[in-house]
Amino acid sequence: MPPLSPSSPASPASLPYDSVVSALRAAGCVFAEDEARLILAAARTPHELAAMVDRRVTGLPLELVVGWARFRGLRIAVEPGVFVPRRRTEFLVEQALAAAPDATVVVDLCCGSGAVGAALAAALGSPGSVELHAADIDPAAVRCAGRNVAPYEGQVHTGDLFEALPDSLRGRVGILAANVPYVPTDEVGLLPAEARDHEPLVALDGGPDGLDVLRRVAAGAHDWLAPGGCLLIETSERQAPTALEAFTGTGLSARLVVSEELYANVVIGRAPAR
């Protein structure tokens, strides 16, 4: 990209849009025009613009370059070292709302940026009307999630799965959403570079068959779900039959829902009603 004059105002109307597009396109960005507009809108100075373009052309995900990701109509803050929410995970949120439209206690486990919890709370009611908790083992994720759930008066906890949650939640959770890592260990190296090189391994690696964390969540969910409460976990088409078995083996009734459009597979488990 040609050097920018330090005195140039940082607005899309005055910055070299064509030069940004050319740099992004040369780096292999398929949606170079759209990305250029987002970067130009985020850059406050020509110097910052040049740095942002440089980070993008060297492979940093666009969301981490601009500092946010769009998720179910929300602007979710993201930062380096935190898993970027995927559009397909919007399907998990939609299924949770359909399965438990009156839920008043929501837990976003393995929360990453907290996008799932924030989207659920935004859809279920006004701030404070839904008790929202998010948890992750990664302090960077917890810090980021805190920013995203704050508008909904959500609480964020650090720890390993259910160990992070306060005991007061036992038997009360209406929606337990767990966007667990589910890439088999041997396949992590096959992921696109944007994920493999820039997202935390703990958010990707699901163990030998990709289902280690899913099994742990399914095994522990019963103690935390309210009667009739739902557990929802995203998985792959190949893993879905084994994931269903993991759910039913713990006493949950389970079913698989699929979005062909989003390539999304979500296993839904429901606790017995008492």
mmCIF file of C-alpha atoms in Angstrom:
data_model
loop_
_atom_site.group_PDB
_atom_site.id
_atom_site.type_symbol
_atom_site.label_atom_id
_atom_site.label_comp_id
_atom_site.label_asym_id
_atom_site.label_seq_id
_atom_site.Cartn_x
_atom_site.Cartn_y
_atom_site.Cartn_z
ATOM 1 C CA MET A 1 0.000 0.000 0.000
ATOM 2 C CA PRO A 2 1.384 3.451 -0.876
ATOM 3 C CA PRO A 3 2.508 5.494 2.149
ATOM 4 C CA LEU A 4 -0.128 7.744 3.646
ATOM 5 C CA SER A 5 0.405 11.373 4.453
ATOM 6 C CA PRO A 6 0.415 11.854 8.239
ATOM 7 C CA SER A 7 -1.895 14.797 7.782
ATOM 8 C CA SER A 8 -4.505 12.788 5.861
ATOM 9 C CA PRO A 9 -7.821 12.526 7.736
ATOM 10 C CA ALA A 10 -8.776 8.941 8.605
ATOM 11 C CA SER A 11 -12.161 8.607 6.917
ATOM 12 C CA PRO A 12 -13.321 6.249 4.160
ATOM 13 C CA ALA A 13 -13.941 9.212 1.899
ATOM 14 C CA SER A 14 -10.348 10.417 2.000
ATOM 15 C CA LEU A 15 -8.197 7.328 2.565
ATOM 16 C CA PRO A 16 -6.905 5.304 -0.410
ATOM 17 C CA TYR A 17 -9.683 2.732 -0.674
ATOM 18 C CA ASP A 18 -8.355 1.307 -3.943
ATOM 19 C CA SER A 19 -4.894 0.838 -2.468
ATOM 20 C CA VAL A 20 -6.289 -0.999 0.550
ATOM 21 C CA VAL A 21 -8.381 -3.242 -1.691
ATOM 22 C CA SER A 22 -5.367 -4.005 -3.866
ATOM 23 C CA ALA A 23 -3.228 -4.914 -0.852
ATOM 24 C CA LEU A 24 -5.898 -7.188 0.567
ATOM 25 C CA ARG A 25 -6.617 -8.821 -2.755
ATOM 26 C CA ALA A 26 -2.922 -9.488 -3.331
ATOM 27 C CA ALA A 27 -2.836 -11.220 0.062
ATOM 28 C CA GLY A 28 -5.652 -13.539 -1.014
ATOM 29 C CA CYS A 29 -8.578 -11.919 0.797
ATOM 30 C CA VAL A 30 -11.645 -13.093 -1.114
ATOM 31 C CA PHE A 31 -13.880 -10.265 0.104
ATOM 32 C CA ALA A 32 -11.266 -7.537 -0.236
ATOM 33 C CA GLU A 33 -13.751 -4.739 -0.954
ATOM 34 C CA ASP A 34 -15.894 -5.474 2.100
ATOM 35 C CA GLU A 35 -12.853 -5.897 4.315
ATOM 36 C CA ALA A 36 -11.376 -2.617 3.085
ATOM 37 C CA ARG A 37 -14.513 -0.743 4.082
ATOM 38 C CA LEU A 38 -14.463 -2.235 7.575
ATOM 39 C CA ILE A 39 -10.779 -1.483 8.086
ATOM 40 C CA LEU A 40 -11.148 2.063 6.792
ATOM 41 C CA ALA A 41 -14.095 2.659 9.107
ATOM 42 C CA ALA A 42 -12.136 1.342 12.111
ATOM 43 C CA ALA A 43 -8.875 3.209 11.476
ATOM 44 C CA ARG A 44 -8.597 6.502 13.326
ATOM 45 C CA THR A 45 -5.369 7.731 11.720
ATOM 46 C CA PRO A 46 -3.411 6.962 8.539
ATOM 47 C CA HIS A 47 -0.703 5.343 10.662
ATOM 48 C CA GLU A 48 -3.261 3.063 12.322
ATOM 49 C CA LEU A 49 -4.732 2.219 8.925
ATOM 50 C CA ALA A 50 -1.364 1.142 7.561
ATOM 51 C CA ALA A 51 -0.746 -1.015 10.634
ATOM 52 C CA MET A 52 -4.173 -2.642 10.365
ATOM 53 C CA VAL A 53 -3.713 -3.453 6.696
ATOM 54 C CA ASP A 54 -0.299 -4.900 7.464
ATOM 55 C CA ARG A 55 -1.744 -7.153 10.177
ATOM 56 C CA ARG A 56 -4.474 -8.351 7.844
ATOM 57 C CA VAL A 57 -2.187 -9.136 4.902
ATOM 58 C CA THR A 58 0.090 -11.135 7.199
ATOM 59 C CA GLY A 59 -2.852 -13.373 8.122
ATOM 60 C CA LEU A 60 -4.478 -11.960 11.254
ATOM 61 C CA PRO A 61 -8.246 -12.620 11.096
ATOM 62 C CA LEU A 62 -10.229 -9.563 10.057
ATOM 63 C CA GLU A 63 -12.223 -9.588 13.294
ATOM 64 C CA LEU A 64 -9.042 -9.336 15.339
ATOM 65 C CA VAL A 65 -7.785 -6.539 13.094
ATOM 66 C CA VAL A 66 -10.863 -4.361 13.583
ATOM 67 C CA GLY A 67 -11.525 -5.535 17.152
ATOM 68 C CA TRP A 68 -15.043 -6.880 16.793
ATOM 69 C CA ALA A 69 -17.179 -9.550 15.150
ATOM 70 C CA ARG A 70 -20.795 -9.420 14.070
ATOM 71 C CA PHE A 71 -22.840 -12.129 15.803
ATOM 72 C CA ARG A 72 -26.614 -12.387 15.563
ATOM 73 C CA GLY A 73 -26.938 -8.652 15.083
ATOM 74 C CA LEU A 74 -24.593 -7.780 17.949
ATOM 75 C CA ARG A 75 -21.165 -6.202 17.747
ATOM 76 C CA ILE A 76 -19.010 -8.543 19.829
ATOM 77 C CA ALA A 77 -15.619 -7.303 21.018
ATOM 78 C CA VAL A 78 -12.751 -9.685 20.239
ATOM 79 C CA GLU A 79 -9.034 -9.458 20.850
ATOM 80 C CA PRO A 80 -5.893 -11.437 19.989
ATOM 81 C CA GLY A 81 -5.781 -14.791 21.754
ATOM 82 C CA VAL A 82 -9.567 -15.149 21.919
ATOM 83 C CA PHE A 83 -11.670 -17.480 19.750
ATOM 84 C CA VAL A 84 -13.616 -15.541 17.104
ATOM 85 C CA PRO A 85 -17.346 -16.425 17.102
ATOM 86 C CA ARG A 86 -18.479 -18.185 13.943
ATOM 87 C CA ARG A 87 -21.633 -17.409 12.031
ATOM 88 C CA ARG A 88 -22.684 -21.072 12.166
ATOM 89 C CA THR A 89 -22.882 -20.813 15.963
ATOM 90 C CA GLU A 90 -25.816 -18.428 15.534
ATOM 91 C CA PHE A 91 -27.757 -21.623 14.776
ATOM 92 C CA LEU A 92 -27.021 -22.894 18.301
ATOM 93 C CA VAL A 93 -28.450 -19.672 19.732
ATOM 94 C CA GLU A 94 -31.583 -19.962 17.591
ATOM 95 C CA GLN A 95 -32.113 -23.558 18.704
ATOM 96 C CA ALA A 96 -31.632 -22.638 22.352
ATOM 97 C CA LEU A 97 -34.265 -19.927 22.104
ATOM 98 C CA ALA A 98 -36.680 -22.318 20.393
ATOM 99 C CA ALA A 99 -36.084 -25.058 22.971
ATOM 100 C CA ALA A 100 -36.310 -22.845 26.070
ATOM 101 C CA PRO A 101 -37.986 -19.535 25.163
ATOM 102 C CA ASP A 102 -38.837 -18.756 28.781
ATOM 103 C CA ALA A 103 -35.431 -19.487 30.296
ATOM 104 C CA THR A 104 -34.401 -17.050 33.016
ATOM 105 C CA VAL A 105 -31.017 -18.568 33.930
ATOM 106 C CA VAL A 106 -28.436 -18.954 31.144
ATOM 107 C CA VAL A 107 -24.904 -20.335 31.267
ATOM 108 C CA ASP A 108 -22.405 -19.882 28.424
ATOM 109 C CA LEU A 109 -19.743 -22.531 29.109
ATOM 110 C CA CYS A 110 -16.434 -22.445 27.197
ATOM 111 C CA CYS A 111 -17.616 -18.925 26.488
ATOM 112 C CA GLY A 112 -14.675 -17.497 24.532
ATOM 113 C CA SER A 113 -15.758 -13.949 23.710
ATOM 114 C CA GLY A 114 -19.119 -14.453 25.425
ATOM 115 C CA ALA A 115 -20.969 -14.034 22.128
ATOM 116 C CA VAL A 116 -23.408 -16.898 22.739
ATOM 117 C CA GLY A 117 -24.357 -15.708 26.198
ATOM 118 C CA ALA A 118 -24.728 -12.108 25.080
ATOM 119 C CA ALA A 119 -26.929 -13.112 22.139
ATOM 120 C CA LEU A 120 -29.137 -15.291 24.348
ATOM 121 C CA ALA A 121 -29.554 -12.600 26.983
ATOM 122 C CA ALA A 122 -30.308 -9.981 24.331
ATOM 123 C CA ALA A 123 -33.063 -12.140 22.873
ATOM 124 C CA LEU A 124 -34.605 -13.394 26.114
ATOM 125 C CA GLY A 125 -35.333 -10.099 27.843
ATOM 126 C CA SER A 126 -34.253 -6.706 29.074
ATOM 127 C CA PRO A 127 -30.940 -6.309 30.940
ATOM 128 C CA GLY A 128 -31.248 -7.862 34.377
ATOM 129 C CA SER A 129 -34.322 -9.964 33.573
ATOM 130 C CA VAL A 130 -32.123 -12.939 32.658
ATOM 131 C CA GLU A 131 -29.458 -14.254 35.031
ATOM 132 C CA LEU A 132 -26.456 -14.729 32.740
ATOM 133 C CA HIS A 133 -23.233 -16.512 33.626
ATOM 134 C CA ALA A 134 -20.271 -17.160 31.325
ATOM 135 C CA ALA A 135 -17.185 -19.234 32.082
ATOM 136 C CA ASP A 136 -13.902 -20.152 30.444
ATOM 137 C CA ILE A 137 -10.583 -21.626 31.488
ATOM 138 C CA ASP A 138 -8.631 -18.988 29.539
ATOM 139 C CA PRO A 139 -8.136 -15.650 31.373
ATOM 140 C CA ALA A 140 -7.956 -13.775 28.046
ATOM 141 C CA ALA A 141 -11.372 -15.118 27.077
ATOM 142 C CA VAL A 142 -12.805 -14.249 30.481
ATOM 143 C CA ARG A 143 -11.522 -10.692 30.176
ATOM 144 C CA CYS A 144 -13.019 -10.308 26.711
ATOM 145 C CA ALA A 145 -16.325 -11.950 27.645
ATOM 146 C CA GLY A 146 -16.676 -9.538 30.541
ATOM 147 C CA ARG A 147 -16.912 -6.663 28.073
ATOM 148 C CA ASN A 148 -19.563 -8.402 25.998
ATOM 149 C CA VAL A 149 -21.874 -9.615 28.762
ATOM 150 C CA ALA A 150 -21.668 -6.425 30.837
ATOM 151 C CA PRO A 151 -24.621 -4.766 29.022
ATOM 152 C CA TYR A 152 -26.778 -7.696 30.181
ATOM 153 C CA GLU A 153 -25.477 -7.629 33.769
ATOM 154 C CA GLY A 154 -23.793 -10.964 33.142
ATOM 155 C CA GLN A 155 -21.184 -12.502 35.438
ATOM 156 C CA VAL A 156 -18.006 -14.134 34.115
ATOM 157 C CA HIS A 157 -16.060 -16.870 35.897
ATOM 158 C CA THR A 158 -12.612 -18.372 35.363
ATOM 159 C CA GLY A 159 -12.101 -22.116 35.663
ATOM 160 C CA ASP A 160 -12.399 -25.582 34.159
ATOM 161 C CA LEU A 161 -15.981 -26.148 32.989
ATOM 162 C CA PHE A 162 -18.433 -26.527 35.912
ATOM 163 C CA GLU A 163 -15.719 -25.909 38.497
ATOM 164 C CA ALA A 164 -15.920 -22.239 37.504
ATOM 165 C CA LEU A 165 -19.617 -21.861 38.325
ATOM 166 C CA PRO A 166 -21.087 -20.769 41.659
ATOM 167 C CA ASP A 167 -22.915 -23.539 43.544
ATOM 168 C CA SER A 168 -26.036 -21.383 43.619
ATOM 169 C CA LEU A 169 -26.634 -22.327 39.973
ATOM 170 C CA ARG A 170 -27.044 -26.043 40.649
ATOM 171 C CA GLY A 171 -30.431 -27.274 39.444
ATOM 172 C CA ARG A 172 -31.459 -23.847 38.137
ATOM 173 C CA VAL A 173 -30.029 -23.494 34.615
ATOM 174 C CA GLY A 174 -32.632 -23.267 31.855
ATOM 175 C CA ILE A 175 -30.154 -22.984 28.976
ATOM 176 C CA LEU A 176 -26.663 -24.434 29.211
ATOM 177 C CA ALA A 177 -24.857 -23.555 25.973
ATOM 178 C CA ALA A 178 -21.376 -25.013 25.568
ATOM 179 C CA ASN A 179 -19.464 -24.168 22.418
ATOM 180 C CA VAL A 180 -16.755 -26.703 23.270
ATOM 181 C CA PRO A 181 -13.618 -27.404 21.200
ATOM 182 C CA TYR A 182 -14.338 -30.339 18.889
ATOM 183 C CA VAL A 183 -11.460 -30.577 16.412
ATOM 184 C CA PRO A 184 -9.617 -33.919 16.784
ATOM 185 C CA THR A 185 -6.037 -33.363 17.910
ATOM 186 C CA ASP A 186 -4.536 -34.809 14.733
ATOM 187 C CA GLU A 187 -6.634 -32.454 12.585
ATOM 188 C CA VAL A 188 -5.791 -29.156 14.275
ATOM 189 C CA GLY A 189 -2.857 -28.751 11.899
ATOM 190 C CA LEU A 190 -5.253 -28.973 8.952
ATOM 191 C CA LEU A 191 -7.302 -25.968 10.019
ATOM 192 C CA PRO A 192 -7.126 -22.720 8.031
ATOM 193 C CA ALA A 193 -4.135 -20.629 9.064
ATOM 194 C CA GLU A 194 -6.379 -17.903 10.505
ATOM 195 C CA ALA A 195 -7.612 -20.350 13.150
ATOM 196 C CA ARG A 196 -4.513 -22.509 13.517
ATOM 197 C CA ASP A 197 -2.076 -19.642 13.948
ATOM 198 C CA HIS A 198 -4.154 -17.006 15.704
ATOM 199 C CA GLU A 199 -6.676 -18.708 17.966
ATOM 200 C CA PRO A 200 -5.946 -20.484 21.274
ATOM 201 C CA LEU A 201 -5.364 -24.228 21.041
ATOM 202 C CA VAL A 202 -7.571 -24.782 24.073
ATOM 203 C CA ALA A 203 -10.525 -23.468 22.064
ATOM 204 C CA LEU A 204 -9.862 -25.805 19.129
ATOM 205 C CA ASP A 205 -8.416 -29.130 20.304
ATOM 206 C CA GLY A 206 -11.092 -31.550 21.474
ATOM 207 C CA GLY A 207 -8.837 -34.549 22.083
ATOM 208 C CA PRO A 208 -8.242 -37.717 20.030
ATOM 209 C CA ASP A 209 -11.737 -37.890 18.520
ATOM 210 C CA GLY A 210 -12.671 -34.269 19.222
ATOM 211 C CA LEU A 211 -15.266 -35.151 21.846
ATOM 212 C CA ASP A 212 -13.323 -35.158 25.127
ATOM 213 C CA VAL A 213 -14.756 -31.870 26.381
ATOM 214 C CA LEU A 214 -18.253 -32.636 25.056
ATOM 215 C CA ARG A 215 -18.316 -35.861 27.097
ATOM 216 C CA ARG A 216 -17.248 -34.018 30.246
ATOM 217 C CA VAL A 217 -19.931 -31.377 29.790
ATOM 218 C CA ALA A 218 -22.635 -33.968 29.093
ATOM 219 C CA ALA A 219 -21.585 -35.965 32.155
ATOM 220 C CA GLY A 220 -21.785 -32.968 34.480
ATOM 221 C CA ALA A 221 -24.779 -31.118 33.049
ATOM 222 C CA HIS A 222 -27.473 -33.018 34.959
ATOM 223 C CA ASP A 223 -26.496 -31.459 38.300
ATOM 224 C CA TRP A 224 -26.812 -27.950 36.907
ATOM 225 C CA LEU A 225 -29.855 -28.072 34.651
ATOM 226 C CA ALA A 226 -33.266 -27.091 35.965
ATOM 227 C CA PRO A 227 -36.065 -29.639 35.441
ATOM 228 C CA GLY A 228 -36.684 -29.600 31.696
ATOM 229 C CA GLY A 229 -33.586 -27.444 31.122
ATOM 230 C CA CYS A 230 -31.579 -27.778 27.921
ATOM 231 C CA LEU A 231 -27.936 -28.435 27.101
ATOM 232 C CA LEU A 232 -26.819 -27.437 23.600
ATOM 233 C CA ILE A 233 -23.442 -28.246 22.058
ATOM 234 C CA GLU A 234 -22.175 -27.707 18.521
ATOM 235 C CA THR A 235 -20.385 -30.627 16.864
ATOM 236 C CA SER A 236 -19.560 -31.943 13.404
ATOM 237 C CA GLU A 237 -21.708 -34.161 11.186
ATOM 238 C CA ARG A 238 -19.217 -37.011 11.577
ATOM 239 C CA GLN A 239 -19.182 -36.751 15.364
ATOM 240 C CA ALA A 240 -22.932 -36.303 15.836
ATOM 241 C CA PRO A 241 -23.888 -39.983 16.419
ATOM 242 C CA THR A 242 -21.236 -40.386 19.136
ATOM 243 C CA ALA A 243 -22.223 -37.044 20.665
ATOM 244 C CA LEU A 244 -25.850 -38.170 20.866
ATOM 245 C CA GLU A 245 -24.759 -41.318 22.677
ATOM 246 C CA ALA A 246 -22.784 -39.224 25.156
ATOM 247 C CA PHE A 247 -25.922 -37.207 25.943
ATOM 248 C CA THR A 248 -28.318 -40.136 26.301
ATOM 249 C CA GLY A 249 -25.780 -42.053 28.368
ATOM 250 C CA THR A 250 -26.086 -39.423 31.092
ATOM 251 C CA GLY A 251 -29.879 -39.509 31.240
ATOM 252 C CA LEU A 252 -30.640 -36.609 28.935
ATOM 253 C CA SER A 253 -33.154 -36.992 26.126
ATOM 254 C CA ALA A 254 -31.237 -35.966 23.011
ATOM 255 C CA ARG A 255 -31.798 -34.973 19.433
ATOM 256 C CA LEU A 256 -29.722 -33.555 16.590
ATOM 257 C CA VAL A 257 -30.673 -30.437 14.644
ATOM 258 C CA VAL A 258 -28.877 -29.470 11.449
ATOM 259 C CA SER A 259 -28.561 -26.338 9.320
ATOM 260 C CA GLU A 260 -27.439 -27.267 5.823
ATOM 261 C CA GLU A 261 -27.013 -23.575 4.993
ATOM 262 C CA LEU A 262 -24.604 -22.901 7.870
ATOM 263 C CA TYR A 263 -23.017 -26.383 7.984
ATOM 264 C CA ALA A 264 -24.019 -26.445 11.638
ATOM 265 C CA ASN A 265 -24.843 -29.494 13.768
ATOM 266 C CA VAL A 266 -26.196 -28.963 17.265
ATOM 267 C CA VAL A 267 -26.992 -31.679 19.781
ATOM 268 C CA ILE A 268 -29.768 -30.720 22.198
ATOM 269 C CA GLY A 269 -30.210 -32.567 25.459
ATOM 270 C CA ARG A 270 -33.108 -32.005 27.812
ATOM 271 C CA ALA A 271 -33.184 -32.848 31.503
ATOM 272 C CA PRO A 272 -36.204 -34.772 32.808
ATOM 273 C CA ALA A 273 -39.073 -32.607 33.995
ATOM 274 C CA ARG A 274 -39.877 -33.130 37.650
#
